[in-house]
Coordinates of C-alpha atoms and ligand atoms in Angstrom, one line a residue:
X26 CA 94.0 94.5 100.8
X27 CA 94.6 90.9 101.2
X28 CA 98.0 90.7 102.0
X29 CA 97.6 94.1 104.5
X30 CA 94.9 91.5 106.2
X31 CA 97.8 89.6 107.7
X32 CA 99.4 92.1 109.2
X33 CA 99.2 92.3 112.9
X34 CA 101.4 95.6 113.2
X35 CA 100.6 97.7 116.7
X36 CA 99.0 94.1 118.4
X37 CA 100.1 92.7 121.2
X38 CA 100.1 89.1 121.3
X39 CA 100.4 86.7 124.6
X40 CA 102.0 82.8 123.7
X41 CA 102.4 80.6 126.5
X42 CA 104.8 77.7 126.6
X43 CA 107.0 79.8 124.3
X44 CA 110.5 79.0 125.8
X45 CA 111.1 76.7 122.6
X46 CA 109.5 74.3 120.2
X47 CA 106.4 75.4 118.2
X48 CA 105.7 78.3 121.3
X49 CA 108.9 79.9 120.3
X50 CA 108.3 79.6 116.1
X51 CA 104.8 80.9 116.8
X52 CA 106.2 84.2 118.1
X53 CA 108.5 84.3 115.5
X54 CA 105.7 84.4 112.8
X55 CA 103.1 87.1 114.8
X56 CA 107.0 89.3 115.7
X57 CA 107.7 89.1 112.2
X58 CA 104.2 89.9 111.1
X59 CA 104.5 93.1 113.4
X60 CA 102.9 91.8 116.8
X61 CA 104.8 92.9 119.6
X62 CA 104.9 89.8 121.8
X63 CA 104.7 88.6 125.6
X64 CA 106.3 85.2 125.8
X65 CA 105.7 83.0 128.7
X66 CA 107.1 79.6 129.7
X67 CA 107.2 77.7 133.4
X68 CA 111.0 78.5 132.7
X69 CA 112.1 82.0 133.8
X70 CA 115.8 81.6 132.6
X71 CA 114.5 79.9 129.1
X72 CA 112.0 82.2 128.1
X73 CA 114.0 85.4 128.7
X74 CA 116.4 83.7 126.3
X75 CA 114.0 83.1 123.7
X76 CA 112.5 86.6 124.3
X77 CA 116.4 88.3 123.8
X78 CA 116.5 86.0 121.4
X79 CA 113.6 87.7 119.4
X80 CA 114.7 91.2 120.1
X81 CA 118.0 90.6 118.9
X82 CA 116.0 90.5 115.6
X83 CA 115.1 94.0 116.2
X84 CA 111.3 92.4 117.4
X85 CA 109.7 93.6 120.5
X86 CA 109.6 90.6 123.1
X87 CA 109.1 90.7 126.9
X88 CA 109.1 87.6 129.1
X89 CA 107.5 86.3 131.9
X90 CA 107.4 83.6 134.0
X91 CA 104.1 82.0 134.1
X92 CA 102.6 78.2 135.1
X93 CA 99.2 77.9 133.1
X94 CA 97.9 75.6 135.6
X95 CA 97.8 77.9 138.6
X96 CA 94.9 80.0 138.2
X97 CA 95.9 82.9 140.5
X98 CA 99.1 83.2 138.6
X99 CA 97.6 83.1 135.6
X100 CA 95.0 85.5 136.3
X101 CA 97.0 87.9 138.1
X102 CA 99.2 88.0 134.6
X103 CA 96.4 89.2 132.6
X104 CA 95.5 91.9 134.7
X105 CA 99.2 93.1 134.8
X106 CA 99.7 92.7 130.9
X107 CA 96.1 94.0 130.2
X108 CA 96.6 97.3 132.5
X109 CA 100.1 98.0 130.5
X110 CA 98.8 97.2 126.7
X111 CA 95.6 95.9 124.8
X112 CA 95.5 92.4 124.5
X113 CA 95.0 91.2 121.0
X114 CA 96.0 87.8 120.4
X115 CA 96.4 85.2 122.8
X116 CA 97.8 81.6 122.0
X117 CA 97.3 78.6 124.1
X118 CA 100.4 76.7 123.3
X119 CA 101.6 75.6 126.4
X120 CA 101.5 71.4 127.0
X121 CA 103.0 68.1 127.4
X122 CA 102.7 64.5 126.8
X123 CA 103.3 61.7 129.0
X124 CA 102.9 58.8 126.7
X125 CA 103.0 54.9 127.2
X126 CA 101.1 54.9 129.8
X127 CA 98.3 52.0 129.2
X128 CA 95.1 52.9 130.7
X129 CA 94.8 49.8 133.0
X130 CA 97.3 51.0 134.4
X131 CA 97.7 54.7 134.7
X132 CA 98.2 56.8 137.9
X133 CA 96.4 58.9 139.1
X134 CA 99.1 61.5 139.2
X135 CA 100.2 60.9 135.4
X136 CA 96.1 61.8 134.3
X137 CA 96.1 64.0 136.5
X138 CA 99.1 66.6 135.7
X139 CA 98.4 65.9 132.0
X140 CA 94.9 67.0 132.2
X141 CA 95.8 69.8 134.8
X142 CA 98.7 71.3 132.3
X143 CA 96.6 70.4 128.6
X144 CA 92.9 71.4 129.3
X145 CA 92.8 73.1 133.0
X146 CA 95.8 75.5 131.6
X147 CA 94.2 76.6 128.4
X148 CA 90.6 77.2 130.5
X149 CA 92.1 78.8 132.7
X150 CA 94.5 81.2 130.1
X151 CA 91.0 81.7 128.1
X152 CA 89.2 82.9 130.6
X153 CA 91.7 84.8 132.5
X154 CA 92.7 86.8 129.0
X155 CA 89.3 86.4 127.4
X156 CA 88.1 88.8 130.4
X157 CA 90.8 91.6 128.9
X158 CA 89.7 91.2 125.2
X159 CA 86.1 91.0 126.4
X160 CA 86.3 94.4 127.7
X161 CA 87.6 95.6 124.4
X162 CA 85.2 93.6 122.6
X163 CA 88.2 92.6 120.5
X164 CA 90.2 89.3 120.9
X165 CA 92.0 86.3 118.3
X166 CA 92.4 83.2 120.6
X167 CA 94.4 80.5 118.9
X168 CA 94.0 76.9 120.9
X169 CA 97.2 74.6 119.9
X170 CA 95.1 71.2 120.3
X171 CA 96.2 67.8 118.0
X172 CA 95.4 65.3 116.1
X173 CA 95.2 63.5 118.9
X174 CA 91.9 65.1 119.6
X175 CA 90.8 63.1 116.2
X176 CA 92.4 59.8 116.2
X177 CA 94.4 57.3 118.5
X178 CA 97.9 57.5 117.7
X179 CA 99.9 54.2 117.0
X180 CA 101.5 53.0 118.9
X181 CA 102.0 54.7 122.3
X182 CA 99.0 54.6 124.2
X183 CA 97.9 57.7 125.2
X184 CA 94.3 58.0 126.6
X185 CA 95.1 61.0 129.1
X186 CA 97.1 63.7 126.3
X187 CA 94.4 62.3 123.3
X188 CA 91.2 62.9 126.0
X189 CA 92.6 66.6 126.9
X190 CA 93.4 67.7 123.7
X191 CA 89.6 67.0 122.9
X192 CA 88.6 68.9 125.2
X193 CA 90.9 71.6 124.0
X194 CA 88.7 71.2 120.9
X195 CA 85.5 71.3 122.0
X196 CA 86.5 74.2 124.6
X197 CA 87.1 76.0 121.4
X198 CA 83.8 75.6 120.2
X199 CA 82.1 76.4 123.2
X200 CA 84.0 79.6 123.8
X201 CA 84.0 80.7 120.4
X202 CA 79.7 80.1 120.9
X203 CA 79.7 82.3 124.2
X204 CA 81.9 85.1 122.8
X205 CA 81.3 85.7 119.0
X206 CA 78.6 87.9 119.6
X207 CA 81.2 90.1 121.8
X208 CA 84.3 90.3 119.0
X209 CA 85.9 87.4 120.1
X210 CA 87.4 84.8 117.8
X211 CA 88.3 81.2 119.1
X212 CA 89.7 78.6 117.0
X213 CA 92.4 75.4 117.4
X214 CA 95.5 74.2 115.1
X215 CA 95.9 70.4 115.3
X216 CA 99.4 69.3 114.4
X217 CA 100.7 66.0 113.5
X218 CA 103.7 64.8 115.3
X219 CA 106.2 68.1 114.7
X220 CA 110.0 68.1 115.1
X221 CA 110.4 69.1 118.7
X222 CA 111.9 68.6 122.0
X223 CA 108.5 67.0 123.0
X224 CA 109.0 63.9 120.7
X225 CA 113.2 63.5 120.6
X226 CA 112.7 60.2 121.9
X227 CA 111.3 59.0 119.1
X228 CA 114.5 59.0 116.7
X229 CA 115.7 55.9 119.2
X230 CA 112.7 53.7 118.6
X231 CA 112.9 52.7 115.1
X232 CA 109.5 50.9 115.1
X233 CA 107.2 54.3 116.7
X234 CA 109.3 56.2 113.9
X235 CA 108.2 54.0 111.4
X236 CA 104.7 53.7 112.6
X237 CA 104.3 58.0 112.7
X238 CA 106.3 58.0 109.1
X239 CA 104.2 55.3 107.6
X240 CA 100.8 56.6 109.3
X241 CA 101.5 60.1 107.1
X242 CA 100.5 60.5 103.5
X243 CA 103.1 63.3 103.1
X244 CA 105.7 60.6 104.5
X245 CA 107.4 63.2 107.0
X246 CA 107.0 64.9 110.4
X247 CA 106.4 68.5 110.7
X248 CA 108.2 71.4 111.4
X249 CA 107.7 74.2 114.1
X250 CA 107.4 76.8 111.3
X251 CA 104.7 75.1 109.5
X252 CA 102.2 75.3 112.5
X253 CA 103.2 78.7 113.5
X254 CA 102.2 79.7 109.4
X255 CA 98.1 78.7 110.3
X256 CA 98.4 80.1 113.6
X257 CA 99.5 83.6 112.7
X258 CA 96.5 83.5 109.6
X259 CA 94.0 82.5 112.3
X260 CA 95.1 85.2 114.8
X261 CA 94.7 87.8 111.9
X262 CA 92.2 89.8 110.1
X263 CA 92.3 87.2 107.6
X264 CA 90.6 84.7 109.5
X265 CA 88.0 87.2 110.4
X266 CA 85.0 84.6 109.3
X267 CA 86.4 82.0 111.3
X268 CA 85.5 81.1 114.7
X269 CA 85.2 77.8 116.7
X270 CA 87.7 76.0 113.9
X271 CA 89.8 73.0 114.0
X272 CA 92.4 73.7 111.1
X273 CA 94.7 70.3 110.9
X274 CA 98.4 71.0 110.3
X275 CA 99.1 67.0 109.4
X276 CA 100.9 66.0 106.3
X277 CA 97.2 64.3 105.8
X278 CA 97.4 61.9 109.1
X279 CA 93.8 62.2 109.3
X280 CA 93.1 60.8 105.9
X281 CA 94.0 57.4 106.6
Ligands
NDP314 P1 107.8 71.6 124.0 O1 107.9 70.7 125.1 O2 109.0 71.7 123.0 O3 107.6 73.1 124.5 C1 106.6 73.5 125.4 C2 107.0 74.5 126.4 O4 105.9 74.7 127.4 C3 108.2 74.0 127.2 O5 109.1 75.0 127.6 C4 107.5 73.4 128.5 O6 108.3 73.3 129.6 C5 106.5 74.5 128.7 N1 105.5 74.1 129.7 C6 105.2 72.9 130.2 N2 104.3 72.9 131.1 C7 104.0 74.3 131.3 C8 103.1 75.0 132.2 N3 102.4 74.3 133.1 N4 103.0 76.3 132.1 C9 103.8 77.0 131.1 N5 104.6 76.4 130.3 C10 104.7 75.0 130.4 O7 106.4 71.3 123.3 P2 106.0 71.4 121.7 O8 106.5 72.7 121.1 O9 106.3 70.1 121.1 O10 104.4 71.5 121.8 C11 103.7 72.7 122.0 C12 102.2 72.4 121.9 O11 101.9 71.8 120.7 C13 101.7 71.5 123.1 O12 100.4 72.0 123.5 C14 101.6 70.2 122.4 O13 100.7 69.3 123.0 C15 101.2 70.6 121.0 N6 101.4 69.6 120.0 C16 102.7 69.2 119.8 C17 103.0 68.2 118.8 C18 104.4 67.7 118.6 O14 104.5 66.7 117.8 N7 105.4 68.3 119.1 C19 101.9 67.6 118.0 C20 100.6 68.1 118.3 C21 100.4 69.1 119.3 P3 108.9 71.7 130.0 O15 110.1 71.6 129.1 O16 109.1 71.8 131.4 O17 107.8 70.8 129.6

């Protein structure tokens, strides 16, 4: 009984972002767990990789091309996806980071296109997909925030990604308020800094390396694989008592 609760076999399960990085590890975990999966990514040519990638594997992947930040797009997605399968699982993955940027001195286009990709992109995902599952009554939306949202990271100063993935937060609670009654489950993962494109710069600054290392009780960065883990539980029946969650994924960051 418990270990059939994970299973997500005859799902369908939308990830966005998932060209590479943790996107790309999360649908290897739901594929593996027997999700078939629509991959998205800004990248066209990427995400069809990743997505032959998967089927190579003998998983069922499709990809499609798909900017979180414009709302026709994004809506016009569901509507295609939702009229060719049921929507069960949707994961809000998609994001960047443009950090060192002190807040004196931030532009207006830096906040802005942080905020626009980070927060408007997961809204606008949410609502746009949330309107499929809602029709079903049946949904598992899985918010990939940080532990940004919780602390100030040392020692790149970040006020625009550590403001947005708060809101990613609390946008989790609020939907997971508005829908519960209506079988829809909303929780966010918040992982520490994890071994990805996103943060390759940081092996050539020995001192930000140290500070992230020395910041972490388990001494280490994460990996891709390690997120994806507590974001395929949460998307399955497993997690069925949870809703409006923050689950941190951070070697124990947050402790300290
Ligand atoms: P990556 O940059 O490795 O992968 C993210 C993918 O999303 C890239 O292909 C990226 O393209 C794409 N993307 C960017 N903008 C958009 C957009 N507007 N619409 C659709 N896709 C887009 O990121 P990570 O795997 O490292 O991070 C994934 C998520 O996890 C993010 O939300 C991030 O904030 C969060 N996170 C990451 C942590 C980390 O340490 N890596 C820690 C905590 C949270 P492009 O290459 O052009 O940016």
């Amino acid at each position: 009984m418990y270990l059939e609760k994970l299973s997500l076999e005859g799902q369908t399960a939308v990830v966005t972002g998932a060209a590479r990085g943790i996107g790309f590890a999360i649908c290897e975990a739901l594929a593996e767990a027997g999700s078939a999966l629509v991959m998205t990514d800004i990248h066209a040519d990427a995400v069809e990789d990743s997505a032959a990638a998967l089927r190579k594997k003998g998983h069922s992947a499709t990809a499609l091309q798909l900017d979180v930040t414009d709302r026709d797009a994004v809506h016009r997605a569901a509507s295609r996806i939702g009229d060719a399968t049921d929507i069960d699982i949707l994961v809000n993955n998609a994001g960047i980071a443009i950090s060192n940027q002190p807040a004196e001195t931030m532009s207006r286009d830096v906040w802005s296109k942080l905020i626009d990709v980070d927060l408007n992109g997961v809204f606008w995902c949410c609502q746009a997909f949330g309107v499929q599952m809602l029709q079903r009554e049946k949904g598992a939306i899985v918010n990939i925030g940080s532990m940004s949202a919780k602390i100030v990271n040392r020692p790149q100063e970040q006020a625009n990604y550590n403001a947005s993935k708060a809101g990613v937060h609390h946008l989790t609670r609020s939907l997971a308020a508005e829908w519960a009654g209506r079988g829809l489950r909303v929780n966010t993962v918040a992982p520490t800094y994890i071994e990805t494109e996103m943060n390759a710069y940081v092996y050539e600054d020995e001192d930000m390396h140290r500070h992230w290392i020395g910041g972490t009780p388990m001494q280490r960065m994460g990996r891709p694989d390690e997120v994806a883990s507590v974001v395929h539980f949460l998307a399955s029946d497993a997690a069925s008592l949870m809703t409006g969650s923050e689950v941190l994924v951070d070697g124990g960051y947050c402790c300290w």
